[in-house]
C-alpha positions in Angstrom: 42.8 -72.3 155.6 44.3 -73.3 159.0 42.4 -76.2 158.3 44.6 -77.2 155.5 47.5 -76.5 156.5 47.3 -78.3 159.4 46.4 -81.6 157.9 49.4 -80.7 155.0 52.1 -79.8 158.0 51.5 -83.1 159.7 51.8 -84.9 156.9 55.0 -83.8 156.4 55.8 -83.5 160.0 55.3 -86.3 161.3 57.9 -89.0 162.4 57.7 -91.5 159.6 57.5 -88.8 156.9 60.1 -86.2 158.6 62.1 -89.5 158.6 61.5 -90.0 154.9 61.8 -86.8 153.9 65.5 -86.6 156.0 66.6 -89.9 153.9 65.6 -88.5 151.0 66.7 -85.0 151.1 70.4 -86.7 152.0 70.2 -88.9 149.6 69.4 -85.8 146.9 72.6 -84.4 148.6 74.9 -87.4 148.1 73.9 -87.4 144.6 74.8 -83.9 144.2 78.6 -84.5 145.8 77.7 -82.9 149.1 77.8 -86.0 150.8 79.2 -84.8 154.4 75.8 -83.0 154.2 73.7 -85.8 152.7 75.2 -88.9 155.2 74.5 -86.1 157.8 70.7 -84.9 156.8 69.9 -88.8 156.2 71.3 -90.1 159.3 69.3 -87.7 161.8 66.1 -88.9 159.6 67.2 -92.5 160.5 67.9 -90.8 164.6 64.4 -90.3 164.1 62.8 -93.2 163.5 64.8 -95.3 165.7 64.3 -92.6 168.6 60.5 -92.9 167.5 60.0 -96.4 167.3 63.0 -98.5 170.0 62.8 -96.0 172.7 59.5 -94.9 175.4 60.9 -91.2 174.0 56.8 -91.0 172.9 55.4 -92.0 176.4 57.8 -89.7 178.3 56.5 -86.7 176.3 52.8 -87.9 176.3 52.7 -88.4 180.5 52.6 -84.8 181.2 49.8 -84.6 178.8 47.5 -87.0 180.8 48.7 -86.3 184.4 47.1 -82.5 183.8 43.8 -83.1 184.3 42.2 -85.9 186.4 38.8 -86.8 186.8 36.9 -85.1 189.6 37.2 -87.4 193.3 33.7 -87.3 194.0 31.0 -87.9 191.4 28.7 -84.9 190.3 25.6 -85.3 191.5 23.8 -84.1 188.6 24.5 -82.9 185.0 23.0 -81.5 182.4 25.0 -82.4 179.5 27.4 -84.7 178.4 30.2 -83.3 175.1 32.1 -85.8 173.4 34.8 -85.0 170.9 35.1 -86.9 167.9 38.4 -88.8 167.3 37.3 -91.8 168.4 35.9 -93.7 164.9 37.6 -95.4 161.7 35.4 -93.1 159.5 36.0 -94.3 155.7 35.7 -98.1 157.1 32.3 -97.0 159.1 30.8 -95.1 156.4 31.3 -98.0 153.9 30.1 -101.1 156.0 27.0 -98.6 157.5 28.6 -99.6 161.2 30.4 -97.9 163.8 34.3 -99.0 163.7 36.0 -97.8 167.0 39.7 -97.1 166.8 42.0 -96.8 169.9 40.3 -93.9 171.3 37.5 -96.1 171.3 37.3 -95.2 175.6 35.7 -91.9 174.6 32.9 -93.7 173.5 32.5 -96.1 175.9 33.0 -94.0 178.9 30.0 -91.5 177.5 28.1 -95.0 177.1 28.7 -95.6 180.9 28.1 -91.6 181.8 24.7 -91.4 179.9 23.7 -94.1 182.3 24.6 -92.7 185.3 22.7 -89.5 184.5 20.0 -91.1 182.2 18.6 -87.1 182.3 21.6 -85.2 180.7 21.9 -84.9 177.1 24.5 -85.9 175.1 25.9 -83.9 172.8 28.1 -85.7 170.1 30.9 -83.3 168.4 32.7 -83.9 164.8 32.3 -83.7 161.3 34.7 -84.9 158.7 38.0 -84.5 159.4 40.1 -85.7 156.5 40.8 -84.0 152.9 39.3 -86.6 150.7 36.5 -88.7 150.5 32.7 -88.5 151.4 32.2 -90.3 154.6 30.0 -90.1 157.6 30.4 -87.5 160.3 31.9 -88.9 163.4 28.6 -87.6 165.3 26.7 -89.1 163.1 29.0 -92.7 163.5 28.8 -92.5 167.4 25.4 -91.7 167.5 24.4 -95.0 165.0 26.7 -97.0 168.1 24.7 -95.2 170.7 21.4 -95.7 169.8 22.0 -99.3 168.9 23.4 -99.6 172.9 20.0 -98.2 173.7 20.6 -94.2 174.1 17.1 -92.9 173.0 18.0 -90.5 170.0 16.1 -87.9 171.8 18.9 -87.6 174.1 22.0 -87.0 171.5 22.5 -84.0 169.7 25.1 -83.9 166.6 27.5 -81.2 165.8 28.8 -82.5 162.7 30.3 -79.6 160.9 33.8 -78.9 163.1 36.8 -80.6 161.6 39.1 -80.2 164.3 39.2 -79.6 168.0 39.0 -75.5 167.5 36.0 -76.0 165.4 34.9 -78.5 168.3 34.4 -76.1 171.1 33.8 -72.9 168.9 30.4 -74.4 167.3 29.8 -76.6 170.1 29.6 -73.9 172.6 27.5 -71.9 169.9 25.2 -74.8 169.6 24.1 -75.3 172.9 24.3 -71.4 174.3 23.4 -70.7 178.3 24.0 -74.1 179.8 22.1 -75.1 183.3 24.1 -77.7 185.4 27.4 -78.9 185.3 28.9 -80.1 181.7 31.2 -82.6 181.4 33.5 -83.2 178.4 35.5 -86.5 177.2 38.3 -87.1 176.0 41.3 -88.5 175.8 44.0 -87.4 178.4 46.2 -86.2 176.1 43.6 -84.3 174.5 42.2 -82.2 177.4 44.5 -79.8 178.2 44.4 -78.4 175.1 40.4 -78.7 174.3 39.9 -77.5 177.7 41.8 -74.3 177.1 39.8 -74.1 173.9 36.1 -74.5 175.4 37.2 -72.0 177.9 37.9 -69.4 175.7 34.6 -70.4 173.8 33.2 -69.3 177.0 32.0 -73.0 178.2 33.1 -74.1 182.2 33.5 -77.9 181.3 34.4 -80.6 183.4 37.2 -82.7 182.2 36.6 -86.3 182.3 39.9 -87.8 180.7 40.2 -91.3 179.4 41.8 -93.2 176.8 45.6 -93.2 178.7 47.9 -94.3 176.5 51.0 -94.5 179.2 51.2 -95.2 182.9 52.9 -92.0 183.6 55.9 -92.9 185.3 57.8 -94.3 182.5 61.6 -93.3 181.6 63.4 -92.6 178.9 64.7 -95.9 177.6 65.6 -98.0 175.0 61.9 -100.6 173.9 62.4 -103.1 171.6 59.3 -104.8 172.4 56.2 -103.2 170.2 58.3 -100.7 168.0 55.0 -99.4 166.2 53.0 -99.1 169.2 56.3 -96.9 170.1 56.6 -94.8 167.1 52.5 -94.2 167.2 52.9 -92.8 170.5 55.6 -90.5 169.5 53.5 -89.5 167.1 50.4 -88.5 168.9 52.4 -87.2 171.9 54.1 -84.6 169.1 51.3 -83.4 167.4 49.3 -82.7 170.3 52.2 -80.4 171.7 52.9 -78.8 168.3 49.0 -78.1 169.0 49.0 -76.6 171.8 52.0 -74.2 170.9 50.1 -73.3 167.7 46.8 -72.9 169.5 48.3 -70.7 171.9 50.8 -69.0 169.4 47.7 -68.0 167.2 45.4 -67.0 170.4 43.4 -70.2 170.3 43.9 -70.3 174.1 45.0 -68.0 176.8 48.2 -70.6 177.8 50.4 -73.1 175.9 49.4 -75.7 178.5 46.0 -74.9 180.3 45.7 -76.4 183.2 42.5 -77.2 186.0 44.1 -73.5 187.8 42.7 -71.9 184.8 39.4 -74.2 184.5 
């Protein structure tokens, strides 16, 4: 069920369909003669979008985000396994053309690529299933692990946890996979991602350590007015809100201990 009404929340909530929904609730109200209300409710929808998309609004939320957790200074000199979260894959495009299509968390991918060759002894353990409502389509384990072994990962070295839809599930059945771990684990994902998967692994009972990529700002920006990429904008804002409606749901519902974990608590 929280499942569901996850996916059914963000599809309402965010910033191109709030915006929508705003213009179209206003214009419902101009129809009906309330039209102080309806020019009112349909221009914050349109505050929205241009807030979204022709400001760096998106990149100033999503800094903090990625400046929580950095990667350790000095390499670990061994490890026993390597967890990477799904998120990373176009899944109905893979599934259909029997390839691995990368989207633009592709880095998760290629940084575990580049990890299980540094420690050609840890095993790599590849976490998703299907995370979307419709259609049957390859897990993204299953699409990461067709990329890896093409690269020349032996498949002896992956292991799949294909059944967790979101990043909850992720470290719940994860962590119940793979039990008592030896050695040090280290988990990828993107930077805006790890504070709040972190805060879930730990509560799954799993020490992890974070090994952030995928940045999607520099971290210094300021809040300004961008007219130069307008969707990039508005799909920054995007991510940057759902993972902090996330983490105050996660934390909210007692997914994890703090609404912004931090390396204190790792």
């Amino acid at each position: 069920m929280f499942f569901l009404v996850s996916k059914v929340f963000w599809l309402l909530a965010q910033p191109i369909s709030l915006c929508a929904l705003l213009v179209a609730v206003g214009w419902l109200l101009v129809v009906w003669r309330r039209i102080r209300w309806g020019l009112a409710v349909g221009g914050t929808g349109l505050m929205v979008l241009l807030l979204s998309a022709y400001t760096s609004m998106g990149f100033v939320a999503i800094a903090p985000l990625e400046s929580r957790f950095e990667r350790p200074a000095v390499m670990p000199a061994e490890v026993s396994t390597i967890i990477m979260l799904g998120g990373a894959t176009v899944g109905r495009v893979s599934s259909a053309r029997g390839i691995s299509e990368l989207n633009e968390a592709g880095d998760r991918v290629v940084e575990t690529l580049r990890l299980a060759e540094l420690y050609p002894g840890a095993r790599i353990v590849l976490s998703g299933g299907v995370g979307s409502l419709g259609g049957e389509i390859d897990s993204e384990a299953a699409i990461v692990a067709r990329l890896l072994e093409a690269m020349g990962v032996a498949p002896g070295r992956l292991v799949l946890e294909q059944a967790s839809r979101n990043t909850a599930e992720n470290a719940e059945l994860t962590s119940a996979m793979l039990g008592a771990v030896n050695g040090q684990v280290i988990l990828v994902t993107s930077a805006f991602h790890m504070p709040r998967s972190v805060g879930l692994f730990e509560q799954a009972g799993l020490t992890v350590v974070p090994w952030p990529v995928d940045y999607r700002s520099a971290g210094d920006e300021g809040l300004a007015i961008d007219l130069v990429n307008p969707v990039l904008n508005l799909t920054t804002t995007g991510v940057a809100m759902r993972e902090w409606i996330g983490l105050v749901v996660y934390a909210a519902t007692g997914r994890t201990a703090t609404v912004l974990p931090g390396p204190s608590a790792s």
